C-alpha cells in the first residue's frame, strides 16, 4: 500500500525555545494517529541535534532541508549526507523551489543531491513544480517531466521506490494561493503516469505529496484526491494546531 505522509518544512524559522514548544505541542497529538501515516519535520541544520533528542520514541521522523552532493572535502558551508546520518535524519528535501530559484540549483545538481542522499540511506523528498509564467505558458507538465527526468536518467526509475516526490507549484508557496484540489490532482496523476511508463509498480507505490499553502482548512479536500498522498507543509508547520489538524486530515 502506498505510504501517506505529512512533512513539515520549517525553512529558516525557529529557535531552541520555540522548537521545543512546538514539538511538545505536536508530539502527543500525533502519537494518537494511525501508524500508516509517516510524519516528519525538516529543520534547519543547527537544530538537528536538539530536535533529534526531542523526537526520540515518537512517531515523527527527522529531516533536513538541503544536503551537499559531495561526500566530504573543501566545501565551505556545506553539510554532507554522513553528517545528517550522524544526527538520525531519515529524510532530506532536495530541489525545493527556493533552492532552485534563490541559489541557482539546476536539475542536474538536484539529481546529484538526490543520488548522494540515497547513497547515505536518506530518503530524498524531491520537490518539483512550475512557476506562474510556466503555468500560464501551458508548459507545466513539460517542466515537471524535465525535473523528474533529470533524476530518473541519472538514478534510474527504481530509485523512486526509496524516495518521496513533492509537487509544489511555485506560485502557491507561501502565497496563500493553493492549487485547487483538481489542479493538484491533475499534476499528481500526470507525474504518476509519466513514471508508470517506465515502471508501473514504482508509480503505483510512489508517495506524491502536495505542497503550497496547505492549511488546516484546505487539507482535507486536497488529501481526498486519489493521487495526493499527503503534504509538504511550510508556514502551517510552524503552528502546532495547524500542523496537528493537517495531520489528522490525512489520517481520516
Ligand atoms: P507553504 O510552503 O506551505 O508555506 O506554502 C510549502 C513549502 O515550501 O514546502
Coordinates of C-alpha atoms and ligand atoms in Angstrom, one line a residue:
X1 CA 0.0 0.0 0.0
X2 CA 1.2 3.5 -0.8
X3 CA 2.6 5.3 2.2
X4 CA 0.9 8.5 3.3
X5 CA 3.0 11.3 4.7
X6 CA 2.8 14.8 6.3
X7 CA 6.2 16.6 6.4
X8 CA 6.8 20.0 7.9
X9 CA 9.4 22.2 6.2
X10 CA 10.4 24.7 8.8
X11 CA 12.6 26.7 6.4
X12 CA 14.7 29.3 8.2
X13 CA 12.5 29.7 11.2
X14 CA 12.6 28.8 14.8
X15 CA 15.0 28.8 17.8
X16 CA 15.7 26.4 20.6
X17 CA 12.9 27.5 22.8
X18 CA 10.3 27.8 20.1
X19 CA 11.2 24.5 18.5
X20 CA 10.8 22.7 21.9
X21 CA 7.4 24.4 22.5
X22 CA 6.2 23.5 19.0
X23 CA 7.2 19.9 19.3
X24 CA 5.9 19.5 22.8
X25 CA 2.6 20.6 21.5
X26 CA 2.6 18.3 18.4
X27 CA 4.1 15.1 19.7
X28 CA 1.2 13.9 21.9
X29 CA -1.4 14.6 19.3
X30 CA 0.4 12.9 16.5
X31 CA 1.2 9.9 18.7
X32 CA -2.5 9.1 18.7
X33 CA -2.7 8.9 14.9
X34 CA -2.6 5.7 12.8
X35 CA 0.6 4.0 12.1
X36 CA 0.4 4.0 8.3
X37 CA 1.0 7.7 8.1
X38 CA 4.6 8.9 8.2
X39 CA 5.2 12.2 10.0
X40 CA 8.4 14.2 9.6
X41 CA 9.8 17.6 10.3
X42 CA 12.6 19.1 8.2
X43 CA 14.5 21.5 10.4
X44 CA 17.4 23.9 10.0
X45 CA 20.9 22.3 10.4
X46 CA 21.8 23.8 13.8
X47 CA 18.7 22.3 15.4
X48 CA 19.1 18.7 14.1
X49 CA 20.7 17.6 17.4
X50 CA 18.2 19.1 19.8
X51 CA 15.2 18.1 17.6
X52 CA 16.6 14.6 17.3
X53 CA 16.5 14.4 21.1
X54 CA 13.0 15.8 21.3
X55 CA 11.7 13.3 18.7
X56 CA 13.1 10.2 20.5
X57 CA 10.4 7.5 20.9
X58 CA 7.9 9.4 18.9
X59 CA 6.3 8.7 15.5
X60 CA 7.8 11.8 13.9
X61 CA 10.9 11.4 11.8
X62 CA 13.7 13.9 11.4
X63 CA 14.6 15.5 8.1
X64 CA 16.9 18.2 6.8
X65 CA 16.2 20.8 4.1
X66 CA 19.3 20.5 1.9
X67 CA 22.4 18.4 1.6
X68 CA 25.7 18.6 -0.4
X69 CA 26.1 16.4 -3.4
X70 CA 29.7 15.7 -2.2
X71 CA 30.8 13.2 0.4
X72 CA 33.3 15.5 2.1
X73 CA 36.1 17.9 1.3
X74 CA 36.8 21.6 0.9
X75 CA 33.2 22.8 0.5
X76 CA 32.9 25.7 3.0
X77 CA 29.4 26.0 4.4
X78 CA 28.2 22.7 3.1
X79 CA 26.7 19.7 5.0
X80 CA 27.2 16.1 3.9
X81 CA 24.9 13.1 4.0
X82 CA 27.1 11.4 6.6
X83 CA 26.7 14.4 8.9
X84 CA 22.9 14.2 8.5
X85 CA 23.2 10.4 9.3
X86 CA 25.1 11.3 12.5
X87 CA 22.0 13.2 13.7
X88 CA 19.5 10.5 12.9
X89 CA 18.0 12.1 9.8
X90 CA 15.7 9.9 7.8
X91 CA 14.7 12.4 5.1
X92 CA 16.2 15.3 3.2
X93 CA 14.4 17.8 1.0
X94 CA 16.1 18.2 -2.4
X95 CA 15.3 20.6 -5.1
X96 CA 13.0 22.9 -3.2
X97 CA 12.0 25.7 -5.5
X98 CA 13.6 28.3 -3.1
X99 CA 16.9 26.5 -3.6
X100 CA 16.4 26.2 -7.3
X101 CA 15.5 29.9 -7.7
X102 CA 17.4 31.7 -5.0
X103 CA 20.6 29.5 -5.1
X104 CA 20.6 28.5 -8.7
X105 CA 20.2 24.8 -8.2
X106 CA 19.8 23.1 -11.6
X107 CA 18.0 19.9 -12.4
X108 CA 21.4 18.3 -12.8
X109 CA 22.6 19.4 -9.3
X110 CA 19.3 18.4 -7.7
X111 CA 19.8 14.9 -9.3
X112 CA 23.3 14.7 -7.8
X113 CA 22.0 15.6 -4.3
X114 CA 19.2 13.0 -4.7
X115 CA 21.8 10.4 -5.5
X116 CA 24.1 11.4 -2.7
X117 CA 21.1 11.2 -0.2
X118 CA 20.2 7.7 -1.3
X119 CA 23.8 6.5 -1.1
X120 CA 23.7 7.6 2.6
X121 CA 20.3 5.8 3.1
X122 CA 18.4 9.1 3.4
X123 CA 15.1 9.3 1.7
X124 CA 15.1 12.3 -0.6
X125 CA 11.9 14.4 -0.7
X126 CA 12.3 15.6 -4.3
X127 CA 10.4 18.8 -5.0
X128 CA 9.2 19.6 -8.5
X129 CA 6.9 22.4 -9.7
X130 CA 6.2 25.1 -12.1
X131 CA 6.3 28.9 -11.9
X132 CA 3.3 31.0 -12.7
X133 CA 4.8 32.1 -16.0
X134 CA 5.3 28.4 -16.9
X135 CA 1.8 27.5 -16.0
X136 CA 0.4 30.4 -18.0
X137 CA 2.6 29.4 -20.9
X138 CA 1.0 25.9 -20.8
X139 CA 4.2 24.1 -20.1
X140 CA 3.6 22.9 -16.5
X141 CA 3.7 19.2 -17.3
X142 CA 6.8 19.6 -19.6
X143 CA 8.7 21.4 -16.8
X144 CA 7.9 18.8 -14.3
X145 CA 8.7 15.9 -16.5
X146 CA 12.1 17.5 -17.2
X147 CA 12.7 17.9 -13.5
X148 CA 11.9 14.3 -13.0
X149 CA 13.7 13.0 -16.0
X150 CA 17.0 14.6 -14.8
X151 CA 16.7 12.4 -11.7
X152 CA 15.5 9.1 -13.3
X153 CA 18.1 9.3 -16.1
X154 CA 20.9 9.5 -13.6
X155 CA 19.5 7.4 -10.7
X156 CA 17.1 5.1 -12.5
X157 CA 13.4 4.9 -12.1
X158 CA 13.7 2.2 -9.4
X159 CA 15.4 4.7 -7.2
X160 CA 12.0 6.3 -6.7
X161 CA 10.9 3.3 -4.6
X162 CA 13.2 4.9 -2.0
X163 CA 12.1 8.5 -2.5
X164 CA 9.1 10.8 -2.0
X165 CA 8.1 13.4 -4.6
X166 CA 6.5 16.7 -3.6
X167 CA 4.6 18.6 -6.2
X168 CA 4.9 22.3 -5.2
X169 CA 3.6 24.9 -7.7
X170 CA 5.9 27.8 -7.1
X171 CA 3.0 30.3 -7.3
X172 CA 1.3 28.5 -4.4
X173 CA 4.3 28.5 -2.0
X174 CA 3.9 30.9 0.9
X175 CA 1.4 33.0 -1.1
X176 CA -1.8 31.7 0.4
X177 CA -2.9 30.7 -3.1
X178 CA -3.4 26.9 -3.0
X179 CA -3.8 24.9 -6.2
X180 CA -7.3 23.7 -6.3
X181 CA -7.7 20.0 -5.4
X182 CA -8.4 19.2 -9.1
X183 CA -5.4 21.3 -10.3
X184 CA -3.2 19.4 -7.9
X185 CA -4.7 16.0 -8.7
X186 CA -4.2 16.6 -12.4
X187 CA -0.5 17.2 -12.0
X188 CA -0.1 14.3 -9.4
X189 CA -1.8 12.0 -11.9
X190 CA 0.4 13.1 -14.7
X191 CA 3.5 12.6 -12.6
X192 CA 2.4 9.1 -11.7
X193 CA 1.5 8.3 -15.3
X194 CA 4.9 9.6 -16.5
X195 CA 6.7 7.2 -14.1
X196 CA 4.3 4.4 -14.9
X197 CA 5.6 4.4 -18.5
X198 CA 8.9 3.3 -17.0
X199 CA 7.7 1.2 -14.2
X200 CA 4.0 0.6 -13.2
X201 CA 5.0 -0.9 -9.9
X202 CA 7.2 2.1 -8.9
X203 CA 4.5 4.5 -9.9
X204 CA 1.8 2.7 -8.0
X205 CA 3.8 2.7 -4.8
X206 CA 5.2 6.2 -5.1
X207 CA 4.2 8.7 -2.4
X208 CA 3.5 12.1 -4.0
X209 CA 3.0 15.0 -1.6
X210 CA 1.3 18.3 -2.5
X211 CA 2.9 21.5 -1.1
X212 CA 1.9 25.1 -1.4
X213 CA -0.2 26.9 1.2
X214 CA -1.6 23.7 2.7
X215 CA -3.6 24.8 5.8
X216 CA -6.0 23.1 8.2
X217 CA -8.9 24.5 6.2
X218 CA -7.9 23.1 2.8
X219 CA -6.0 19.9 3.7
X220 CA -9.0 17.5 3.7
X221 CA -10.1 18.3 0.2
X222 CA -6.6 18.1 -1.2
X223 CA -5.9 14.8 0.6
X224 CA -9.2 13.3 -0.6
X225 CA -7.8 13.3 -4.2
X226 CA -6.7 9.8 -5.3
X227 CA -3.2 10.7 -6.3
X228 CA -2.4 13.1 -3.4
X229 CA -0.7 11.0 -0.7
X230 CA -0.1 13.8 1.8
X231 CA 1.6 17.2 2.1
X232 CA 4.8 19.1 2.5
X233 CA 3.8 21.9 4.8
X234 CA 5.7 25.2 5.1
X235 CA 4.1 28.1 7.1
X236 CA 1.4 25.9 8.7
X237 CA 4.0 23.5 10.1
X238 CA 5.2 26.2 12.5
X239 CA 1.7 26.5 14.1
X240 CA 1.0 23.4 16.3
X241 CA -2.8 23.5 15.9
X242 CA -2.5 23.8 12.1
X243 CA 0.1 21.0 11.8
X244 CA -2.0 18.7 14.0
X245 CA -5.2 19.4 12.1
X246 CA -3.4 18.8 8.7
X247 CA -2.0 15.5 10.1
X248 CA -5.5 14.5 11.3
X249 CA -6.9 15.4 7.9
X250 CA -4.6 12.8 6.2
X251 CA -5.3 10.3 8.9
X252 CA -9.0 10.2 8.4
Ligands
LIG1 P1 4.0 26.9 2.3 O1 5.4 26.2 1.9 O2 3.2 25.7 2.9 O3 4.4 27.9 3.3 O4 3.4 27.4 1.1 C1 5.5 24.9 1.4 C2 6.9 24.6 1.0 O5 7.6 25.5 0.6 O6 7.4 23.4 1.2

